[in-house]
PDB file of C-alpha atoms in Angstrom:
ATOM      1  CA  UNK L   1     -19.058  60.694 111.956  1.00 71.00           C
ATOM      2  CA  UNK L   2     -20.928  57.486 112.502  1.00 76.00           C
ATOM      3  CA  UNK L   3     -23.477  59.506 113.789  1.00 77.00           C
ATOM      4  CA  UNK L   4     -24.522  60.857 110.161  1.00 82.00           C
ATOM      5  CA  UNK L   5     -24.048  57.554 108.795  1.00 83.00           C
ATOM      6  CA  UNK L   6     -26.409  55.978 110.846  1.00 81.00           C
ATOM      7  CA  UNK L   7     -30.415  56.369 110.826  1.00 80.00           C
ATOM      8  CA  UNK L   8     -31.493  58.845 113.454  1.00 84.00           C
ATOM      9  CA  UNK L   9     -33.264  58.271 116.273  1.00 87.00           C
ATOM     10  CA  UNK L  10     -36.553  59.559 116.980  1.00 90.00           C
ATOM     11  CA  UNK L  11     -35.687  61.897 119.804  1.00 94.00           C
ATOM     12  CA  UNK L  12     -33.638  63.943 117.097  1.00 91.00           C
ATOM     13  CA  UNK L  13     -35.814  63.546 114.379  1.00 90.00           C
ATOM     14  CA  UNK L  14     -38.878  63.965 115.556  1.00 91.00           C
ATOM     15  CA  UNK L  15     -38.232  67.331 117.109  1.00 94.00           C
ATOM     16  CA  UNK L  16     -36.639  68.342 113.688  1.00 92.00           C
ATOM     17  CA  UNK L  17     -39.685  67.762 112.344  1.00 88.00           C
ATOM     18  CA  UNK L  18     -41.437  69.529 115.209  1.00 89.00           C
ATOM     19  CA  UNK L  19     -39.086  72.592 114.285  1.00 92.00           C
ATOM     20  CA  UNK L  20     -40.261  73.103 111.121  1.00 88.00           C
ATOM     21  CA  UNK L  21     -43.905  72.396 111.213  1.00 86.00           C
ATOM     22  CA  UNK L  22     -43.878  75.208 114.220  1.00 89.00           C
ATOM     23  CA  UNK L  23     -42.232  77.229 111.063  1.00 90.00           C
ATOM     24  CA  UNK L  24     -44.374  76.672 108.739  1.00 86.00           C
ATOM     25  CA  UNK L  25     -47.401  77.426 110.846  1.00 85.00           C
ATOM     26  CA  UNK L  26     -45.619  80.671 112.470  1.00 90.00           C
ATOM     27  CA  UNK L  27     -45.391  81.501 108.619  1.00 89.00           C
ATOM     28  CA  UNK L  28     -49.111  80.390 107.432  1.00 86.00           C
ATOM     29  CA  UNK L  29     -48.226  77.521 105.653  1.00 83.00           C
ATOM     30  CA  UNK L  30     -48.908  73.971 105.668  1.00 79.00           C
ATOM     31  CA  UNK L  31     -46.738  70.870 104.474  1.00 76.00           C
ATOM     32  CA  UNK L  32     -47.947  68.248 101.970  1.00 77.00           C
ATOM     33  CA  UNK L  33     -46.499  66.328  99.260  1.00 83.00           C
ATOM     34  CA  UNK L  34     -48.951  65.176  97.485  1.00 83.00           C
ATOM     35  CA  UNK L  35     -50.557  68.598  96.638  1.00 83.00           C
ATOM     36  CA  UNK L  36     -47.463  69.307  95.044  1.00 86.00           C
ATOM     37  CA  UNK L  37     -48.882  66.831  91.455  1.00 85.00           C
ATOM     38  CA  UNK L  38     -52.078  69.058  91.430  1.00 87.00           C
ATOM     39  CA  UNK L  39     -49.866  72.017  91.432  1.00 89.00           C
ATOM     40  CA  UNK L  40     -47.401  70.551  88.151  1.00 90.00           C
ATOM     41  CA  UNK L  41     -50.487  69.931  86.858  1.00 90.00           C
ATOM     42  CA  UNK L  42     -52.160  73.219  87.117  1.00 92.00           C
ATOM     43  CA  UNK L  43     -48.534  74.622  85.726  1.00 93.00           C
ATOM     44  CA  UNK L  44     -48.662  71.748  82.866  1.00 93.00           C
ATOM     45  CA  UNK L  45     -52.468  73.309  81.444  1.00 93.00           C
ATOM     46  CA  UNK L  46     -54.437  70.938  82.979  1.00 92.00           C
ATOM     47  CA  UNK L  47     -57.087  73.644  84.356  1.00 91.00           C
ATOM     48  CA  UNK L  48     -58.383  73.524  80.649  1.00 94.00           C
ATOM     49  CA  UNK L  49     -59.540  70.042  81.279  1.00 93.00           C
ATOM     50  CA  UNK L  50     -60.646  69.833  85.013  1.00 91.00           C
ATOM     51  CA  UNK L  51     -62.022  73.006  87.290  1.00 92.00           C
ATOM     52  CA  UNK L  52     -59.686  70.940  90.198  1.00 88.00           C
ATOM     53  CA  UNK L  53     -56.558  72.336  88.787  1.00 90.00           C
ATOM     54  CA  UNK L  54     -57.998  75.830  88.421  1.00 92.00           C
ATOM     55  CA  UNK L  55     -56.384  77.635  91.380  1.00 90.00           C
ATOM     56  CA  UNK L  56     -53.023  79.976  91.706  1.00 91.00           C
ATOM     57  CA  UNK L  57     -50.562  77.875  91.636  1.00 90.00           C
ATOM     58  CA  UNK L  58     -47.936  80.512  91.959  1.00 91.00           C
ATOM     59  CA  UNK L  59     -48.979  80.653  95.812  1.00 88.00           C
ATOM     60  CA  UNK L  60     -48.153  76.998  96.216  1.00 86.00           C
ATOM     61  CA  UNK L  61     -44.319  77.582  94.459  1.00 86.00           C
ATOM     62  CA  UNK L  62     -42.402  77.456  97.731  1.00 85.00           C
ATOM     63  CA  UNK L  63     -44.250  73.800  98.376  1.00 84.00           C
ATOM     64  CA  UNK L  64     -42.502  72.739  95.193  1.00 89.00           C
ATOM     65  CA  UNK L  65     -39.006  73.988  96.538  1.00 89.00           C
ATOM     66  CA  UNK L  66     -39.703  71.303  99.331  1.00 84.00           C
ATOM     67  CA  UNK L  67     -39.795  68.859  96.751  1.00 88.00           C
ATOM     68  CA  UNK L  68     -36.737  69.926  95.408  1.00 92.00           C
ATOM     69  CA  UNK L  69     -34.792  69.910  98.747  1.00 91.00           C
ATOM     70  CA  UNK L  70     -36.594  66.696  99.480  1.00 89.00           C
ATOM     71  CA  UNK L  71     -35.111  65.146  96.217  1.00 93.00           C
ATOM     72  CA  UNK L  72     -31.745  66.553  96.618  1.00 96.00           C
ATOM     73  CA  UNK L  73     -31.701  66.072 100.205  1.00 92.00           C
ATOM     74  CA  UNK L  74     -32.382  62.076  99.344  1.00 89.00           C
ATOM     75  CA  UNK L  75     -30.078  61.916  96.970  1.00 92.00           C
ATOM     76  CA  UNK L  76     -26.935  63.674  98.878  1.00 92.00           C
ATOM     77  CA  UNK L  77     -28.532  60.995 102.017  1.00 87.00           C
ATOM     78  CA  UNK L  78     -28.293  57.543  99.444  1.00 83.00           C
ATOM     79  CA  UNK L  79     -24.945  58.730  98.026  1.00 87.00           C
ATOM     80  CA  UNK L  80     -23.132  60.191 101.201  1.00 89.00           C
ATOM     81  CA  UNK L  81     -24.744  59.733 104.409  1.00 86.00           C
ATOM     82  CA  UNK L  82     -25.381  56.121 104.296  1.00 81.00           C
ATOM     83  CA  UNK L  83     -23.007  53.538 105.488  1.00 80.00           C
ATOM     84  CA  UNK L  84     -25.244  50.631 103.654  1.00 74.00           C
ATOM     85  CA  UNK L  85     -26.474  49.001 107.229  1.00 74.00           C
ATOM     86  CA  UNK L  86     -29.713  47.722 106.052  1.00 76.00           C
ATOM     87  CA  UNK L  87     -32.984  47.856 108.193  1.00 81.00           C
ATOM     88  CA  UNK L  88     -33.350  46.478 111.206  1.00 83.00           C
ATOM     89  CA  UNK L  89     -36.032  43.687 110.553  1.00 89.00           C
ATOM     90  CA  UNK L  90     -37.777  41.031 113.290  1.00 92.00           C
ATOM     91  CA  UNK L  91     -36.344  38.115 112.824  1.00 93.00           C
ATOM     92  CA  UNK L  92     -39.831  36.689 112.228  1.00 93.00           C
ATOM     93  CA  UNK L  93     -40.669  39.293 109.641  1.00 91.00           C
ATOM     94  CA  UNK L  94     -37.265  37.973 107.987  1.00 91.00           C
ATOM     95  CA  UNK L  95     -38.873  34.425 107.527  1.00 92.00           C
ATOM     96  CA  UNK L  96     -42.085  35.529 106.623  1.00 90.00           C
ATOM     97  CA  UNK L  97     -40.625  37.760 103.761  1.00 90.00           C
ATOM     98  CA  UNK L  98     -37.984  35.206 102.782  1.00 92.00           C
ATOM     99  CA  UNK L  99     -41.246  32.567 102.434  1.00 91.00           C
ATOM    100  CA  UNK L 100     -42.658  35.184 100.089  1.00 88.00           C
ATOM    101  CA  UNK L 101     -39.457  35.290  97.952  1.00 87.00           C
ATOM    102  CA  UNK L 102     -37.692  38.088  99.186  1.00 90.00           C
ATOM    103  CA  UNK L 103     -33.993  37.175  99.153  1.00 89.00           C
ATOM    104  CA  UNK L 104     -32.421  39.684 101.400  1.00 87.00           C
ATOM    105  CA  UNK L 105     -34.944  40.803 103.504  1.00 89.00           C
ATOM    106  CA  UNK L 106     -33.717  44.040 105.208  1.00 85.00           C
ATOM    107  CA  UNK L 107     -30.289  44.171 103.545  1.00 85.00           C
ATOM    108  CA  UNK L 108     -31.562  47.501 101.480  1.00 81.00           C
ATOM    109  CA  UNK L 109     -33.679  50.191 102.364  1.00 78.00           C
ATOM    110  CA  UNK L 110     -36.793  48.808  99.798  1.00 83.00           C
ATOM    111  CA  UNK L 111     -36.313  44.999  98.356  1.00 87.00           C
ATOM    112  CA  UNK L 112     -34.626  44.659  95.164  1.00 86.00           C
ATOM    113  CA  UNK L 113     -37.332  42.583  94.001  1.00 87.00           C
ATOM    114  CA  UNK L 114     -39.864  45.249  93.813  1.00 86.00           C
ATOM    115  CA  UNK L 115     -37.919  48.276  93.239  1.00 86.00           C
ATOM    116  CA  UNK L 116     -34.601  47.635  90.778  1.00 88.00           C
ATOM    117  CA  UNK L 117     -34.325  48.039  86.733  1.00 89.00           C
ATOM    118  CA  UNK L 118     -34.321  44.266  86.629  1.00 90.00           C
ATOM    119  CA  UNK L 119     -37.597  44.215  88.458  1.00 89.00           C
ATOM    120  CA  UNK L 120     -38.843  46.322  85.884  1.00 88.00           C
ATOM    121  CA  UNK L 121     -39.054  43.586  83.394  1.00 91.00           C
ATOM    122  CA  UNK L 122     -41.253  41.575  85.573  1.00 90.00           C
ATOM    123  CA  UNK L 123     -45.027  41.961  84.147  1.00 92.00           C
ATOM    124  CA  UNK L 124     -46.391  41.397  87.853  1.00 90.00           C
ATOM    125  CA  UNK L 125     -44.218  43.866  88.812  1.00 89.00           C
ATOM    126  CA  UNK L 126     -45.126  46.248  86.872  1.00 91.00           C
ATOM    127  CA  UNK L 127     -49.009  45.701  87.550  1.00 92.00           C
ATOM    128  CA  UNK L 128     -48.101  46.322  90.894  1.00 90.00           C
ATOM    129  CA  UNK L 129     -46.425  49.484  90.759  1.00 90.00           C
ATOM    130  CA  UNK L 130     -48.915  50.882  87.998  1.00 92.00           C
ATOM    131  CA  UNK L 131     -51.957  49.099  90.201  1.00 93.00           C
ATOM    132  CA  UNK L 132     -50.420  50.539  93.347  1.00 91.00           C
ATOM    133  CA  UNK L 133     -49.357  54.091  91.988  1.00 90.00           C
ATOM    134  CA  UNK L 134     -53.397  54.586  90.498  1.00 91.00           C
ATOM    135  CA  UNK L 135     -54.642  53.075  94.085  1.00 91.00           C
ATOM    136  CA  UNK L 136     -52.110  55.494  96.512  1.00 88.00           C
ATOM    137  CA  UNK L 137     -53.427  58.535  93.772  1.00 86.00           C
ATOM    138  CA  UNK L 138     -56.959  58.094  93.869  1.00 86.00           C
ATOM    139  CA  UNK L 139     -56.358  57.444  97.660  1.00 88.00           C
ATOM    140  CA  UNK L 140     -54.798  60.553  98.272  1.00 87.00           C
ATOM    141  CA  UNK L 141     -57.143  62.766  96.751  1.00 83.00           C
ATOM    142  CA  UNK L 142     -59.733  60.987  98.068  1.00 86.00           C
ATOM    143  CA  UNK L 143     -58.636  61.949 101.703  1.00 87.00           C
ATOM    144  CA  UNK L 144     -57.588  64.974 100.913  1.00 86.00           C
ATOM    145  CA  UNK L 145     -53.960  64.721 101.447  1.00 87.00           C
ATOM    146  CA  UNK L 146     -51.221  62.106 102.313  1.00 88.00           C
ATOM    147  CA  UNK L 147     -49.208  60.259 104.961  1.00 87.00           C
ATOM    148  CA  UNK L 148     -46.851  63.014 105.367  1.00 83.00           C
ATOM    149  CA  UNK L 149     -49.827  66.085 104.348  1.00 86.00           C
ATOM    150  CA  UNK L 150     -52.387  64.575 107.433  1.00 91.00           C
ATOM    151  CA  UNK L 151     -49.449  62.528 109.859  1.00 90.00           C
ATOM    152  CA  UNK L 152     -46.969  65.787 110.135  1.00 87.00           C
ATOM    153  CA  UNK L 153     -49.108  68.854 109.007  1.00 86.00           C
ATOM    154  CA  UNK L 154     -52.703  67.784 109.938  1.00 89.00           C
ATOM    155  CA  UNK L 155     -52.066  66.300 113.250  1.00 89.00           C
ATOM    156  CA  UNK L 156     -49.765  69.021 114.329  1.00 84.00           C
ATOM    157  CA  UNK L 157     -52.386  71.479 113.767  1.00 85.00           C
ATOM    158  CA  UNK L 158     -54.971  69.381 115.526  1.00 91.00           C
ATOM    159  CA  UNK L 159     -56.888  68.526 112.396  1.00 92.00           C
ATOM    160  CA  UNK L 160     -59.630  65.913 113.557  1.00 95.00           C
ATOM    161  CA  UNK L 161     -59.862  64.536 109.749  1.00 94.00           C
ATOM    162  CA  UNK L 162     -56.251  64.350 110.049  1.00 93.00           C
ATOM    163  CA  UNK L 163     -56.798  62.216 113.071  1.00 95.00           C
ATOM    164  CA  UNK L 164     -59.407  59.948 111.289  1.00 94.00           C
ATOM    165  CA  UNK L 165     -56.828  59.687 108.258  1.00 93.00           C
ATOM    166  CA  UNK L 166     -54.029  58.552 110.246  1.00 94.00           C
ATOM    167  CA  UNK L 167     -56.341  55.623 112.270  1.00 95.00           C
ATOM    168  CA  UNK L 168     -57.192  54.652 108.324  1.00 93.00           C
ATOM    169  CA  UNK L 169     -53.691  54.839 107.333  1.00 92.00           C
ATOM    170  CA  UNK L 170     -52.612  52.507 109.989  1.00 94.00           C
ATOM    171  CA  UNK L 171     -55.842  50.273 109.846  1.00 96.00           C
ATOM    172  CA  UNK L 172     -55.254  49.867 105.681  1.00 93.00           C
ATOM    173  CA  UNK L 173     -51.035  49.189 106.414  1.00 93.00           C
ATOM    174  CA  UNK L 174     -52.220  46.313 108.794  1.00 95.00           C
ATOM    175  CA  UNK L 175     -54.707  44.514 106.224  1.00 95.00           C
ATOM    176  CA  UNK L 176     -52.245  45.174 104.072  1.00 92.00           C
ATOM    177  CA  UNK L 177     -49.131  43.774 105.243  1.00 90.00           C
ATOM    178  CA  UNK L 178     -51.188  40.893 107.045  1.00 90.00           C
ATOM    179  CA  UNK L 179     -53.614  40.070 104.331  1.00 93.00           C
ATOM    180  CA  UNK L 180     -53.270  40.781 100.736  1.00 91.00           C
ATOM    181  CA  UNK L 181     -49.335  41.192 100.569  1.00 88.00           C
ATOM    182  CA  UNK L 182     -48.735  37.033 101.513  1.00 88.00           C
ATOM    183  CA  UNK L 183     -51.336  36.135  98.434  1.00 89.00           C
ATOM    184  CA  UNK L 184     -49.743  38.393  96.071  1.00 86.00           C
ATOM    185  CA  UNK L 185     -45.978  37.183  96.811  1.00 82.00           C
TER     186      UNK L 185
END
């Protein structure tokens, strides 16, 4: 049973994930999360503002039962398939994040500092998630897709703008991480 419990490792994940992008491309479809908000939108009337959302969305309904599984399958994996382990952190990423103010660093899956109720009450947290949120948004649409949409779907299809997404992905998660995240904490 510990072998639930415990994060996977990425000879059985990955080839999950293998498994059902060769699906999905057997069957003519392709993966992404992120397409998913133009197609609530496009449901929610916004084709009467914008030409964008102006598309059948009824094709795209089985992309939204991903979502759905993806939520539920989240929720059943945080409420009974976790046995609260933490992450697995360099110990010099520890100090680094415990300069920045970050109590436990690696004790949860996402720091409670950022991402609890309590948090919530912050103001600079909130201008980080609402900052963030409108930055990862207009970065998605502006290359066409996201992590999961041009890592999983675009590169197992041998997209080359996948390929150029991914280097930018990795290139903006370094300046990040290395940069601007130690002068905002």
């Amino acid at each position: 049973m510990d072998f639930i419990l415990n994060p996977w490792p990425w000879y059985v994940s990955g080839p999950l994930i293998a498994i059902v992008m060769a699906l999905l491309l057997y069957f003519g479809k392709t993966f992404g999360m992120s397409s998913n908000l133009r197609t609530l939108c496009a449901i929610g009337g916004a084709g009467k503002f914008s030409d964008f959302f102006k598309f059948k969305w009824k094709d795209q309904l089985w992309n939204l039962t991903v979502v759905l599984g993806a939520i539920i399958g989240g929720f059943i994996a945080v409420h009974f398939l976790s046995n609260d382990s933490g992450t697995a952190l360099n110990p010099n990423t520890m100090t680094e994040l415990q300069h920045m103010g970050f109590k436990n660093p690696g004790a949860n899956l996402v720091p409670d500092e950022i991402f609890s109720l309590e948090a919530l009450a912050s103001a600079k947290t909130l201008i980080l998630l609402v900052v963030g949120g409108l930055l990862v948004g207009f970065g998605t649409r502006y290359a066409g897709g996201c992590t999961s949409g041009h890592a999983i779907t675009g590169l197992s299809s041998l997209q080359m703008p996948s390929l150029i997404a991914v280097i930018g992905f990795f290139i903006g998660g370094l300046i990040m991480a290395n940069l601007i995240l130690p002068l905002i904490f």
